[in-house]
Structure formats: structure tokens, C-alpha cells
Coordinates of C-alpha atoms in Angstrom, one line a residue:
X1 CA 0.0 0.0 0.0
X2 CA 1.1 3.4 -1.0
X3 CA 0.8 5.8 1.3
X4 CA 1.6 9.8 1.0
X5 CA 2.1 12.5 3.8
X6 CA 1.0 16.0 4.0
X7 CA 1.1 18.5 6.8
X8 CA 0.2 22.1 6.4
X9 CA 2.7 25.4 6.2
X10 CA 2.6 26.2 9.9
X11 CA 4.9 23.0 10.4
X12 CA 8.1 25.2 8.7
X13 CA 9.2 22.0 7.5
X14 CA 12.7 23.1 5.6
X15 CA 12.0 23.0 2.2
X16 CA 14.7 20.2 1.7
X17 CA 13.8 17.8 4.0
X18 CA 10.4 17.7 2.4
X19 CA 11.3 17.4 -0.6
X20 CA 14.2 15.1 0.9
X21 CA 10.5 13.1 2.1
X22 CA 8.4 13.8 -0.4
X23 CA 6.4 15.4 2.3
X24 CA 3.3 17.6 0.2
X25 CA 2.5 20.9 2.1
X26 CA -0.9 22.4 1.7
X27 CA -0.5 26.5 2.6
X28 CA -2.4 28.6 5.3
X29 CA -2.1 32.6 4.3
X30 CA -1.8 36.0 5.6
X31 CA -4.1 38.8 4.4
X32 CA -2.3 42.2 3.9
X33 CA -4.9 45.2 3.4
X34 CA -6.9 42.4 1.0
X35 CA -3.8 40.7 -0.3
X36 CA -4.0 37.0 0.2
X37 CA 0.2 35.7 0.3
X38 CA -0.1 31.6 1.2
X39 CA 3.2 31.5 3.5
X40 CA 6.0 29.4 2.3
X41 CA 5.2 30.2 -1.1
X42 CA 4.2 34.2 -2.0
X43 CA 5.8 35.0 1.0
X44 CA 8.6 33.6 3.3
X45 CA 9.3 34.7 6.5
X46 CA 11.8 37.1 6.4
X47 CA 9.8 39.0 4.3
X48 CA 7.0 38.8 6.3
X49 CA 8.7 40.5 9.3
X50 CA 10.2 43.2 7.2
X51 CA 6.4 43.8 6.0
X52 CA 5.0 43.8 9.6
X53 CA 7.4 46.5 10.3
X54 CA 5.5 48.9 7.5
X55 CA 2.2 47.7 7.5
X56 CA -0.7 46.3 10.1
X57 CA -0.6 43.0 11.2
X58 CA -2.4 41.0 8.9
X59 CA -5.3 38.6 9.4
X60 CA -4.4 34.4 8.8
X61 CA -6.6 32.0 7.2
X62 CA -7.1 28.4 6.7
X63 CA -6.4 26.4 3.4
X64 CA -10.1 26.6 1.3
X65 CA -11.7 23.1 1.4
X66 CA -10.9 23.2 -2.2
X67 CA -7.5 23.5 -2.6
X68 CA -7.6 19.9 0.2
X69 CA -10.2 17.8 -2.3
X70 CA -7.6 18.8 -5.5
X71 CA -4.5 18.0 -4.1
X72 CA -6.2 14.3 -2.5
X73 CA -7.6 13.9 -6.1
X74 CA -4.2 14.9 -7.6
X75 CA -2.3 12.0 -5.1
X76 CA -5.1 9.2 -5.9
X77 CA -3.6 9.0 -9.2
X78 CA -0.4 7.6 -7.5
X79 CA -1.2 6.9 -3.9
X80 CA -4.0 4.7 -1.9
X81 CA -3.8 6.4 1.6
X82 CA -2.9 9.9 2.7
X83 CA -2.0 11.1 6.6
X84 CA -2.7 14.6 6.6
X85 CA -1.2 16.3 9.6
X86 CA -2.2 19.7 10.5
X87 CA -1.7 21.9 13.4
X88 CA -4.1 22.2 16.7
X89 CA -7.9 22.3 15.7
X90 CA -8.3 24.5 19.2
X91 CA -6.5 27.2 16.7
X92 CA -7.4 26.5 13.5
X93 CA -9.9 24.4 11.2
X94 CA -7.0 23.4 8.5
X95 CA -7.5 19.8 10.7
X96 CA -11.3 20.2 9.9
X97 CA -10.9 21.1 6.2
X98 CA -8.8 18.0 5.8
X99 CA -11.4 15.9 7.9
X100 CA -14.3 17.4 5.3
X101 CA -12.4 16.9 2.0
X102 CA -11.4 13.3 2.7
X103 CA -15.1 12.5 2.8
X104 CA -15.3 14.1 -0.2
X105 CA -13.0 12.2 -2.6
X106 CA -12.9 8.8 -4.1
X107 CA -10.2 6.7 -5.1
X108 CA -8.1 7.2 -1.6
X109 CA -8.6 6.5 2.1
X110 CA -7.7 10.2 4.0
X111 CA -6.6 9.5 7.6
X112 CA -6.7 13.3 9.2
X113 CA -4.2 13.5 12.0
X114 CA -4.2 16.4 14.9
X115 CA -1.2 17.3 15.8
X116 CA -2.9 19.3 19.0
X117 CA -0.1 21.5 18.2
X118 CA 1.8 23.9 15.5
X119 CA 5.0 24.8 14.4
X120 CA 8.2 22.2 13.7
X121 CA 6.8 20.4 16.6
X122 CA 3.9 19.4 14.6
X123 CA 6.9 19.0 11.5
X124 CA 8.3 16.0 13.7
X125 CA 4.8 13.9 13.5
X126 CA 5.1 14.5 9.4
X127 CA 8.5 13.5 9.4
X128 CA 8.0 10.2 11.5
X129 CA 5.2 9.5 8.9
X130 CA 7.0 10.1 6.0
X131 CA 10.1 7.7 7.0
X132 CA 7.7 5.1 8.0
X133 CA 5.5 5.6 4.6
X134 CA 8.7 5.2 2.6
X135 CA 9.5 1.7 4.5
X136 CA 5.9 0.9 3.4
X137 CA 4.6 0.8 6.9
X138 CA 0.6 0.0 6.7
X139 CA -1.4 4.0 7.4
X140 CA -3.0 2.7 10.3
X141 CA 0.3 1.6 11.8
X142 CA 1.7 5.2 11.5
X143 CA -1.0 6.9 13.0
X144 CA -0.2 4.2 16.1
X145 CA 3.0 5.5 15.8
X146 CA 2.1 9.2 15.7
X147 CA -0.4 8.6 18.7
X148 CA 3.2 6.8 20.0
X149 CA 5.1 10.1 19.9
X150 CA 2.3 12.3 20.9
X151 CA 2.7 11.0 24.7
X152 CA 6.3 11.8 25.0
X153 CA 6.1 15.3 23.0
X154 CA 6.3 18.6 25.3
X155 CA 6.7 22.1 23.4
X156 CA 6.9 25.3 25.3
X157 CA 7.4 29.2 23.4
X158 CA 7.2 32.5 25.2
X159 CA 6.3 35.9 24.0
X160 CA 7.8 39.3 24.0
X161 CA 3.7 41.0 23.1
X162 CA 0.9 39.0 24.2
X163 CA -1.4 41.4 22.8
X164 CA -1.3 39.3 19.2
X165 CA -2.1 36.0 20.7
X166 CA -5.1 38.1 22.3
X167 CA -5.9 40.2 19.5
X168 CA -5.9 36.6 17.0
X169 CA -8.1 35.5 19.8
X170 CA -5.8 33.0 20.8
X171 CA -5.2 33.8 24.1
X172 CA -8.3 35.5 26.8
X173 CA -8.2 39.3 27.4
X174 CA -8.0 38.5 31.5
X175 CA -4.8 36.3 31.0
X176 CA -3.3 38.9 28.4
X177 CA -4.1 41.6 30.6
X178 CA -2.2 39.8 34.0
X179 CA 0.3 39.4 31.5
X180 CA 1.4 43.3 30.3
X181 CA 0.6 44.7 34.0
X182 CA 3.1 42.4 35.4
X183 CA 5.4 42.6 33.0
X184 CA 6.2 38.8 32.7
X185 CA 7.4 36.7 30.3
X186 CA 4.2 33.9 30.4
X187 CA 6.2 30.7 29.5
X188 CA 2.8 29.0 27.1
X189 CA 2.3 25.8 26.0
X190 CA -0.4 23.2 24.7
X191 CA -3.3 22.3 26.6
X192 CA -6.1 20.4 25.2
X193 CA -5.6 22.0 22.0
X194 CA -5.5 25.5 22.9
X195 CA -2.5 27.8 24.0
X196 CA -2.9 28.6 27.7
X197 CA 0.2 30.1 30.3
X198 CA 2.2 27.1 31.8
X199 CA 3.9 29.4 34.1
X200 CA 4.9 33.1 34.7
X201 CA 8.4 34.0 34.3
X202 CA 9.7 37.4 34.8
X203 CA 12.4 37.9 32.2
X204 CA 13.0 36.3 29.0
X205 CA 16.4 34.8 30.3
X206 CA 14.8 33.3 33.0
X207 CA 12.1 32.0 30.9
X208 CA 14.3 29.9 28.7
X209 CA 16.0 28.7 31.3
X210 CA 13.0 27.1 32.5
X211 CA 12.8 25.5 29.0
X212 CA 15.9 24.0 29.6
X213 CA 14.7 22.4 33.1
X214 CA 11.9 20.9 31.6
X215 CA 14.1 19.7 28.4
X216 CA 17.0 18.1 31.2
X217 CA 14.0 16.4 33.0
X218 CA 12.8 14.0 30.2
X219 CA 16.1 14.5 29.1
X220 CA 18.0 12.7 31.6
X221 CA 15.5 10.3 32.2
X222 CA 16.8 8.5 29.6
X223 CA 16.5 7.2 25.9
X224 CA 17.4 9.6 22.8
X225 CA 15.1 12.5 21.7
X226 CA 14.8 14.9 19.1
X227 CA 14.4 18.8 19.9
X228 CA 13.8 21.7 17.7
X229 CA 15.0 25.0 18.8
X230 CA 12.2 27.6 17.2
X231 CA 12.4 31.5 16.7
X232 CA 10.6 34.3 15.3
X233 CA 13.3 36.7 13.4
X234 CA 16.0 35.5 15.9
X235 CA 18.3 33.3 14.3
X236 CA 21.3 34.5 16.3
X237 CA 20.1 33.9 19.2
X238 CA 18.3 30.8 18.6
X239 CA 21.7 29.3 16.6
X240 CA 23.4 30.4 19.9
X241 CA 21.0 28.9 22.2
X242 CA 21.1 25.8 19.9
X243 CA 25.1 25.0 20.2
X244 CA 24.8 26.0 24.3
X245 CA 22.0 22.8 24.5
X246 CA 23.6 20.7 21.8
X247 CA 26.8 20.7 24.2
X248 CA 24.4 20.0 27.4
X249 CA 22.8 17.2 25.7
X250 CA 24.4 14.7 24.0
X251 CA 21.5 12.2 24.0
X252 CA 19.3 14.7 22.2
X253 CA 19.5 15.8 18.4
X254 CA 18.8 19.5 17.5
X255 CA 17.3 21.2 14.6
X256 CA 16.6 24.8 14.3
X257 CA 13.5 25.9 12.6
X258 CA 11.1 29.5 13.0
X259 CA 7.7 30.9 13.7
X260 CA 6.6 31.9 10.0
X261 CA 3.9 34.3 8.6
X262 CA 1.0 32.4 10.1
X263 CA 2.0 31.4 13.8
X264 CA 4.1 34.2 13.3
X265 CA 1.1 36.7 13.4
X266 CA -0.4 35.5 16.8
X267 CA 3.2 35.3 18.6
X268 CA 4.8 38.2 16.9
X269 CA 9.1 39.1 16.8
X270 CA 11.0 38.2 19.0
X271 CA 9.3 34.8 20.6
X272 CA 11.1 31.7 20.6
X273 CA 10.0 27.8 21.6
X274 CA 11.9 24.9 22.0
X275 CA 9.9 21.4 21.8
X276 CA 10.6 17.7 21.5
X277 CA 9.9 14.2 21.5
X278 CA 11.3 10.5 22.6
X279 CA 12.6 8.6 19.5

């Protein structure tokens, strides 16, 4: 059985590792003034923080339903299964578009997968698919596996500006508000689905130290694990950060990868996330 991957933009896949596993991307977009630009492919993300700079903050939407059913159609020509991985459906309905186009089409078997999560975090569950569907491994056997990783996966991002995750309405005006008048660095995560504080941190420093903590704790519990070191327009730092934990932690392997147009709207400059999983 043949059996393709796709995830959505908002996993920042590198462009050569999906290509390196024939990994499909379906694009979420950012609306400038009434200009549509699907990320990853009218516009990347240094571009889009050099346009934030001069212009509003732009709305984000969700693939059409459309554009789902013709690229399914396009793959049943070649392919009798597709995963589709997409990020959180307490965020977005890209997991909900995929759900509704694979009932839809004919001619191949759609298995929707939530990540319950977004960026290159949500890039490792399409990568795991994607080396297992080369090896030929059965579509209901990866999603086991993907259900696998989803125990041992932790991700955790702060903020510089809450005011876009509570703008986006991705974050309550009450815990936005505790937020700015305190002056703290929230340290957010994933909880069923949606992004909520996992703990208040007072400075930035402090709050990726706590990262670290919580890295070192599954860390040194055993086992090898894979970790992705995440920015928004702050590849120094993050490449700095990245070489500081690759020397703390030999068991783990490191990528770096960055918040792009879409997340990159509801978390704004300046944030960075770190998240990872048990091989």
C-alpha cells in the first residue's frame, strides 16, 4: 500500500527535508490590506517581518476546502492512503478542512491527524510519517506511531507581546491583561488543544532557562530524543542557544527551525519555543 504525507505550512518544514520526504505541504495565508500571500510560497518569513514592520498586522486563514479535495484527487492518481497532519484544531480548522475533504474524494482512504499542536513540533509527527510511509509501513500503523510520539512530546514558546495572541483571539483578554501589567514573560504551551500560560516567568532569560529544566528532566530520564530550537526573526540567538544545548545534551538531536507568517502573526518578533519528543 502506497501511502503519501501531508502537513500544512505552519509545520516550517525546511524546504529540503520535504522534498528530501516527499512530504506535500498544503499553505495557510496571511491577508495584507486584502492581499491573500499563502506563506511558504508568496511570501517567506523574512519577508514577512520586514512587512510587519511597515504595515498592520495581517489577518491568517485556513487552506479553502478546495484546494484539500484537488490536491487528494491529484495524489489518488499515484497513492491509496494519505496522513494529513495539520496543526491544533483549538486554533485553527485546516484539521477540519482535511477531515471534510477526505469524505469528499474517491479513489483514496484520507486519515486526518491532529497534531494538537503547531510549528516544527507538529513537523516531527510528518516526518516520523514520512520515514515510516517510505518503508511501506501500513497507514493505520503510522497513525499508532504518531499517537506513540504524541505522549512523549512537550513544546513550550514565550512571548515578547501578548497582545497578538489576544488580538488573533488565541489567548483571553483576562490572562493577556495579567500578562502586560506584570510585566512577565508567560512561558505558554499546549493544553487540550488550545495555548494557555504554563507558568509566569519574569524575564526572557529566565524563561528559557525554565525551558531547559523541563528539556533536562525528560532528558536525563533517559532514551534519545529529538528537539527543535524555534524563533521568530532571531536566528542568532536561537543558533546560539542551539550549540549551548547541543553541548548539554548529547542524547538529544537539535534542529533549528522559526515561527513563519501564520504562527508568526499571533506570537509576533521576538518569541522563541523549544519542543521535542522520545525517539
Amino acid at each position: 500500500m502506497k501511502t503519501a504525507v501531508i502537513t500544512d505550512s505552519t509545520a516550517y518544514i525546511p524546504k529540503e527535508l520535504r522534498e528530501k520526504w516527499n512530504i506535500h505541504m498544503i499553505p495557510l495565508s496571511v491577508i495584507f490590506d486584502h492581499e491573500t500571500y499563502r506563506e511558504e510560497i508568496d511570501i517567506s518569513a523574512e519577508e514577512f517581518y520586514e512587512e510587519v514592520k511597515q504595515r498592520e498586522l495581517p489577518t491568517t486563514s485556513m487552506p479553502p476546502i478546495g484546494e484539500f479535495v484537488t490536491l487528494f484527487e491529484k495524489l489518488a492518481k499515484d497513492y491509496d492512503a494519505v496522513i494529513s497532519i495539520h496543526l491544533s484544531s483549538g486554533i485553527s480548522g485546516t484539521y477540519q478542512g482535511a477531515v471534510s475533504a477526505g469524505e469528499m474524494v474517491e479513489g483514496i482512504k484520507v486519515y486526518p491527524f491532529d497534531s494538537e499542536i503547531s510549528a516544527m513540533v507538529q513537523g516531527f509527527y510528518a516526518l516520523e510519517a514520512a520515514e515510516l510511509a517510505e518503508q511501506g509501513v501500513e497507514p493505520e500503523k503510522i497513525i499508532e506511531r504518531l499517537n506513540e510520539v504524541k505522549k512523549s512530546i512537550r513544546a513550550y514558546f514565550m512571548v515578547d507581546d501578548l497582545s497578538h495572541l489576544q488580538r488573533g483571539g488565541r489567548l483571553s483578554s483576562a490572562q493577556a491583561l495579567i500578562g502586560s501589567l506584570l510585566q512577565v514573560k508567560p512561558l505558554l504551551h499546549f493544553e487540550e488543544k488550545m495555548i494557555v500560560p504554563y507558568e509566569k516567568v519574569r524575564t526572557r532569560k529566565k524563561a528559557m532557562n525554565r525551558v531547559v529544566e523541563l528539556l533536562a528532566e525528560d532528558a536525563n530520564s533517559g532514551g534519545e530524543y529529538r528537539a527543535v530550537v524555534i524563533h521568530a526573526n532571531r536566528e542568532t540567538e536561537a543558533l546560539e542557544w542551539k550549540s549551548e544545548l547541543e553541548a548539554q545534551f548529547p542524547n538529544v538531536e537539535f534542529m533549528l527551525s522559526y515561527f513563519g507568517p501564520v504562527i508568526g502573526t499571533h506570537l509576533g518578533e521576538g518569541s522563541m519555543g523549544m519542543g521535542w519528543y522520545k525517539k
